[in-house]
mmCIF file of C-alpha atoms in Angstrom:
data_model
loop_
_atom_site.group_PDB
_atom_site.id
_atom_site.type_symbol
_atom_site.label_atom_id
_atom_site.label_comp_id
_atom_site.label_asym_id
_atom_site.label_seq_id
_atom_site.Cartn_x
_atom_site.Cartn_y
_atom_site.Cartn_z
ATOM 1 C CA TYR A 1147 0.000 0.000 0.000
ATOM 2 C CA THR A 1148 3.021 2.309 -0.036
ATOM 3 C CA ILE A 1149 2.545 3.642 -3.568
ATOM 4 C CA PRO A 1150 -1.192 4.424 -3.129
ATOM 5 C CA LEU A 1151 -0.331 6.100 0.182
ATOM 6 C CA LEU A 1152 2.351 8.268 -1.437
ATOM 7 C CA LEU A 1153 0.017 9.188 -4.285
ATOM 8 C CA ALA A 1154 -2.653 10.180 -1.766
ATOM 9 C CA LEU A 1155 -0.092 12.301 0.079
ATOM 10 C CA GLY A 1156 0.876 13.829 -3.253
ATOM 11 C CA VAL A 1157 -2.735 14.869 -3.864
ATOM 12 C CA LEU A 1158 -2.887 16.266 -0.328
ATOM 13 C CA ARG A 1159 0.304 18.184 -1.062
ATOM 14 C CA VAL A 1160 -1.333 19.762 -4.113
ATOM 15 C CA VAL A 1161 -4.390 20.805 -2.108
ATOM 16 C CA VAL A 1162 -2.388 22.267 0.798
ATOM 17 C CA PHE A 1163 -0.079 24.281 -1.448
ATOM 18 C CA LEU A 1164 -3.022 25.512 -3.504
ATOM 19 C CA LEU A 1165 -4.565 26.847 -0.314
ATOM 20 C CA ALA A 1166 -1.280 28.531 0.589
ATOM 21 C CA TYR A 1167 -0.318 29.811 -2.877
ATOM 22 C CA PRO A 1168 -3.047 30.240 -5.529
ATOM 23 C CA LEU A 1169 -2.194 29.560 -9.165
ATOM 24 C CA ALA A 1170 -0.336 32.441 -10.797
ATOM 25 C CA HIS A 1171 2.059 33.338 -13.583
ATOM 26 C CA GLY A 1172 5.785 33.170 -12.945
ATOM 27 C CA ALA A 1173 8.110 36.125 -13.283
ATOM 28 C CA ASP A 1174 9.216 35.191 -16.833
ATOM 29 C CA HIS A 1175 5.842 33.954 -18.058
ATOM 30 C CA LEU A 1176 5.567 36.578 -20.816
ATOM 31 C CA ASP A 1177 8.781 35.319 -22.447
ATOM 32 C CA TYR A 1178 7.417 31.768 -22.510
ATOM 33 C CA TYR A 1179 4.013 32.777 -23.902
ATOM 34 C CA LEU A 1180 5.633 34.884 -26.629
ATOM 35 C CA HIS A 1181 7.934 31.998 -27.538
ATOM 36 C CA ALA A 1182 4.901 29.699 -27.561
ATOM 37 C CA ALA A 1183 3.048 32.065 -29.899
ATOM 38 C CA PHE A 1184 6.107 32.133 -32.160
ATOM 39 C CA LEU A 1185 6.140 28.315 -32.235
ATOM 40 C CA GLY A 1186 2.415 28.383 -32.990
ATOM 41 C CA GLY A 1187 2.960 30.418 -36.124
ATOM 42 C CA VAL A 1188 2.243 33.952 -34.897
ATOM 43 C CA PRO A 1189 4.442 36.379 -36.913
ATOM 44 C CA LEU A 1190 6.725 37.621 -34.166
ATOM 45 C CA PRO A 1191 10.419 38.571 -34.279
ATOM 46 C CA VAL A 1192 12.701 35.559 -33.980
ATOM 47 C CA THR A 1193 14.287 37.179 -30.893
ATOM 48 C CA VAL A 1194 11.293 36.043 -28.784
ATOM 49 C CA ALA A 1195 12.582 32.477 -29.227
ATOM 50 C CA ASN A 1196 15.623 33.028 -27.014
ATOM 51 C CA THR A 1197 14.227 30.984 -24.100
ATOM 52 C CA VAL A 1198 14.653 27.233 -23.630
ATOM 53 C CA PRO A 1199 12.022 25.677 -25.911
ATOM 54 C CA LEU A 1200 10.316 22.771 -24.124
ATOM 55 C CA TYR A 1201 8.048 24.778 -21.808
ATOM 56 C CA PRO A 1202 7.008 27.203 -24.588
ATOM 57 C CA ALA A 1203 6.241 24.163 -26.763
ATOM 58 C CA LEU A 1204 3.982 22.831 -24.008
ATOM 59 C CA LEU A 1205 2.249 26.222 -23.804
ATOM 60 C CA ALA A 1206 1.882 26.276 -27.584
ATOM 61 C CA ILE A 1207 -0.026 22.977 -27.369
ATOM 62 C CA THR A 1208 -2.171 23.729 -24.320
ATOM 63 C CA TYR A 1209 -2.852 27.457 -24.722
ATOM 64 C CA TYR A 1210 -2.560 28.268 -28.411
ATOM 65 C CA GLY A 1211 -3.440 24.797 -29.708
ATOM 66 C CA LEU A 1212 -6.152 23.582 -27.318
ATOM 67 C CA GLY A 1213 -7.231 27.063 -26.219
ATOM 68 C CA SER A 1214 -7.035 26.363 -22.488
ATOM 69 C CA SER A 1215 -5.272 28.661 -20.049
ATOM 70 C CA HIS A 1216 -5.854 26.187 -17.193
ATOM 71 C CA LEU A 1217 -4.657 22.929 -18.759
ATOM 72 C CA ILE A 1218 -0.993 23.783 -18.145
ATOM 73 C CA PHE A 1219 -1.748 24.146 -14.438
ATOM 74 C CA GLY A 1220 -3.542 20.791 -14.416
ATOM 75 C CA ILE A 1221 -0.497 19.119 -15.945
ATOM 76 C CA GLN A 1222 1.840 20.767 -13.449
ATOM 77 C CA LEU A 1223 -0.310 19.822 -10.445
ATOM 78 C CA ALA A 1224 -0.430 16.212 -11.661
ATOM 79 C CA MET A 1225 3.375 16.272 -11.873
ATOM 80 C CA SER A 1226 3.512 17.605 -8.313
ATOM 81 C CA ALA A 1227 1.322 14.773 -7.036
ATOM 82 C CA PHE A 1228 3.566 12.125 -8.626
ATOM 83 C CA GLU A 1229 6.973 13.582 -7.736
ATOM 84 C CA GLY A 1230 7.505 11.889 -4.363
ATOM 85 C CA THR A 1231 6.345 8.518 -5.717
ATOM 86 C CA LEU A 1232 8.938 8.670 -8.497
ATOM 87 C CA TYR A 1233 11.776 8.996 -5.997
ATOM 88 C CA TYR A 1234 10.332 6.112 -3.994
ATOM 89 C CA LEU A 1235 10.156 3.892 -7.093
ATOM 90 C CA GLY A 1236 13.782 4.647 -7.920
ATOM 91 C CA LEU A 1237 15.156 4.055 -4.423
ATOM 92 C CA ARG A 1238 13.001 1.250 -3.041
ATOM 93 C CA ARG A 1239 15.212 -1.628 -4.195
ATOM 94 C CA THR A 1240 18.151 0.001 -2.437
ATOM 95 C CA SER A 1241 16.241 0.517 0.813
ATOM 96 C CA PRO A 1242 12.436 0.640 1.078
ATOM 97 C CA LEU A 1243 12.642 2.613 4.332
ATOM 98 C CA LEU A 1244 15.104 5.157 2.929
ATOM 99 C CA ALA A 1245 12.991 5.440 -0.227
ATOM 100 C CA PHE A 1246 9.850 6.102 1.821
ATOM 101 C CA ILE A 1247 11.561 8.723 3.996
ATOM 102 C CA CYS A 1248 12.966 10.500 0.934
ATOM 103 C CA ALA A 1249 9.556 10.495 -0.713
ATOM 104 C CA LEU A 1250 7.983 11.980 2.435
ATOM 105 C CA VAL A 1251 10.630 14.711 2.660
ATOM 106 C CA ILE A 1252 10.238 15.645 -1.008
ATOM 107 C CA THR A 1253 6.440 15.555 -0.849
ATOM 108 C CA GLY A 1254 6.386 17.778 2.220
ATOM 109 C CA ASP A 1255 8.986 20.288 1.026
ATOM 110 C CA PRO A 1256 7.151 23.605 0.465
ATOM 111 C CA GLN A 1257 10.062 25.214 -1.405
ATOM 112 C CA ILE A 1258 9.681 22.620 -4.142
ATOM 113 C CA GLY A 1259 5.934 22.100 -3.895
ATOM 114 C CA ILE A 1260 4.841 25.697 -4.431
ATOM 115 C CA LEU A 1261 6.809 25.964 -7.686
ATOM 116 C CA TYR A 1262 4.190 23.802 -9.391
ATOM 117 C CA ASN A 1263 1.601 26.545 -8.811
ATOM 118 C CA PHE A 1264 3.306 28.963 -11.214
ATOM 119 C CA THR A 1265 3.800 29.098 -14.972
ATOM 120 C CA SER A 1266 7.550 28.619 -15.202
ATOM 121 C CA THR A 1267 10.096 26.079 -16.365
ATOM 122 C CA GLU A 1268 10.803 24.780 -12.845
ATOM 123 C CA PRO A 1269 7.801 22.408 -12.548
ATOM 124 C CA VAL A 1270 8.551 20.524 -15.776
ATOM 125 C CA TYR A 1271 12.283 20.518 -14.995
ATOM 126 C CA LEU A 1272 11.775 19.118 -11.482
ATOM 127 C CA PHE A 1273 9.421 16.429 -12.754
ATOM 128 C CA LEU A 1274 11.746 15.389 -15.583
ATOM 129 C CA LEU A 1275 14.648 15.334 -13.130
ATOM 130 C CA ALA A 1276 12.696 13.039 -10.792
ATOM 131 C CA THR A 1277 11.677 10.793 -13.703
ATOM 132 C CA SER A 1278 15.259 10.624 -15.007
ATOM 133 C CA PHE A 1279 16.594 9.813 -11.527
ATOM 134 C CA CYS A 1280 13.986 7.075 -11.097
ATOM 135 C CA LEU A 1281 14.617 5.495 -14.505
ATOM 136 C CA LEU A 1282 18.400 5.770 -14.097
ATOM 137 C CA LEU A 1283 18.305 3.751 -10.857
ATOM 138 C CA ILE A 1284 15.900 1.191 -12.294
ATOM 139 C CA GLN A 1285 17.898 0.697 -15.488
ATOM 140 C CA ALA A 1286 21.238 0.519 -13.661
ATOM 141 C CA ARG A 1287 19.954 -2.595 -11.860
ATOM 142 C CA GLN A 1288 18.956 -4.347 -15.081
ATOM 143 C CA GLN A 1289 21.695 -6.854 -15.817
ATOM 144 C CA SER A 1290 20.225 -8.772 -18.753
ATOM 145 C CA ARG A 1291 20.216 -7.377 -22.281
ATOM 146 C CA SER A 1292 16.751 -7.530 -23.781
ATOM 147 C CA ARG A 1293 14.429 -5.405 -25.864
ATOM 148 C CA ARG A 1294 12.788 -4.117 -22.710
ATOM 149 C CA THR A 1295 16.153 -3.137 -21.223
ATOM 150 C CA ALA A 1296 17.222 -1.447 -24.465
ATOM 151 C CA ALA A 1297 13.912 0.446 -24.623
ATOM 152 C CA GLY A 1298 14.452 1.704 -21.069
ATOM 153 C CA ASP A 1299 18.007 2.794 -21.847
ATOM 154 C CA ALA A 1300 16.844 4.678 -24.950
ATOM 155 C CA ALA A 1301 13.999 6.264 -22.980
ATOM 156 C CA LEU A 1302 16.510 7.480 -20.403
ATOM 157 C CA GLY A 1303 18.528 9.097 -23.194
ATOM 158 C CA MET A 1304 15.382 10.852 -24.417
ATOM 159 C CA LEU A 1305 14.651 12.121 -20.915
ATOM 160 C CA LEU A 1306 18.181 13.480 -20.618
ATOM 161 C CA PHE A 1307 17.689 15.368 -23.861
ATOM 162 C CA ALA A 1308 14.370 16.740 -22.580
ATOM 163 C CA LEU A 1309 16.240 18.117 -19.561
ATOM 164 C CA THR A 1310 18.623 20.014 -21.844
ATOM 165 C CA ILE A 1311 15.738 21.910 -23.474
ATOM 166 C CA THR A 1312 13.793 22.576 -20.272
ATOM 167 C CA ARG A 1313 16.192 24.777 -18.316
ATOM 168 C CA THR A 1314 19.692 26.041 -19.061
ATOM 169 C CA VAL A 1315 21.183 24.082 -16.154
ATOM 170 C CA GLY A 1316 19.798 20.904 -17.718
ATOM 171 C CA ARG A 1317 22.389 21.198 -20.474
ATOM 172 C CA TYR A 1318 25.074 20.192 -17.984
ATOM 173 C CA LEU A 1319 23.377 17.086 -16.579
ATOM 174 C CA TYR A 1320 23.452 14.525 -19.376
ATOM 175 C CA LEU A 1321 27.220 13.952 -19.121
ATOM 176 C CA PRO A 1322 27.424 13.297 -15.327
ATOM 177 C CA LEU A 1323 24.224 11.220 -15.427
ATOM 178 C CA GLY A 1324 25.612 9.283 -18.379
ATOM 179 C CA ILE A 1325 28.805 8.591 -16.414
ATOM 180 C CA LEU A 1326 26.739 7.384 -13.445
ATOM 181 C CA PHE A 1327 24.812 5.108 -15.811
ATOM 182 C CA LEU A 1328 28.086 3.675 -17.130
ATOM 183 C CA LEU A 1329 29.377 3.096 -13.594
ATOM 184 C CA GLY A 1330 26.100 1.407 -12.649
ATOM 185 C CA THR A 1331 25.845 -0.864 -15.698
ATOM 186 C CA ARG A 1332 29.548 -1.226 -16.643
ATOM 187 C CA ASP A 1333 28.371 -1.820 -20.186
ATOM 188 C CA TRP A 1334 29.462 0.469 -23.032
ATOM 189 C CA ARG A 1335 26.882 -1.043 -25.370
ATOM 190 C CA ARG A 1336 24.055 0.104 -23.133
ATOM 191 C CA VAL A 1337 25.594 3.571 -22.928
ATOM 192 C CA ILE A 1338 25.587 3.630 -26.741
ATOM 193 C CA VAL A 1339 21.863 2.767 -26.703
ATOM 194 C CA LEU A 1340 21.316 5.643 -24.249
ATOM 195 C CA ALA A 1341 23.243 7.970 -26.586
ATOM 196 C CA VAL A 1342 21.133 6.795 -29.541
ATOM 197 C CA GLY A 1343 17.973 7.688 -27.598
ATOM 198 C CA PHE A 1344 19.425 11.113 -26.801
ATOM 199 C CA ILE A 1345 20.365 11.802 -30.427
ATOM 200 C CA ALA A 1346 17.051 10.479 -31.759
ATOM 201 C CA ALA A 1347 15.090 12.768 -29.417
ATOM 202 C CA SER A 1348 17.248 15.689 -30.503
ATOM 203 C CA LEU A 1349 16.627 14.990 -34.190
ATOM 204 C CA ILE A 1350 12.881 14.525 -33.709
ATOM 205 C CA PHE A 1351 12.570 17.759 -31.717
ATOM 206 C CA ASN A 1352 14.595 19.772 -34.215
ATOM 207 C CA VAL A 1353 12.605 18.434 -37.158
ATOM 208 C CA LEU A 1354 9.333 19.302 -35.413
#
């Protein structure tokens, strides 16, 4: 019952932080909305596209594509509810108790939790970081080579690329996380699969 409990606590977290901090735009929200409009085909100067592109792309889909100004908040609040559970899933095979304590600390941390209430790059970045951390630990324990293992390694590479286009600091994470993956698996072939996933995600995003 640990995972349902953590998910319930995640929902409670969302409710408590909504009561403390109502939904609002972040300090740089105008830059992201302008970039999103540019991606959506609005004739704006190319200089508005100077921000990291993943969050504006998400706004282009939810706001300019689907016409909802609230959908982005719904996505971010769902990410907030799942964040603690992701850390638990990554750490539980190392130590279920440590994993549970870490998940509780992360779920109850107001400095992280309130960020999901604002339109900014932080919510998506924090969620992708948690997902990458979880998948990295899970994949590092996979010893057999199979299609499922290869798919997970490629997916991790795609997540690492997503981090690079979410916030500027994310551009410096794929190398250390890749080294940790190599140390965990001790298999160059799996690192190559991870790199293929990273490159494939980069090509797909640039073509789109």
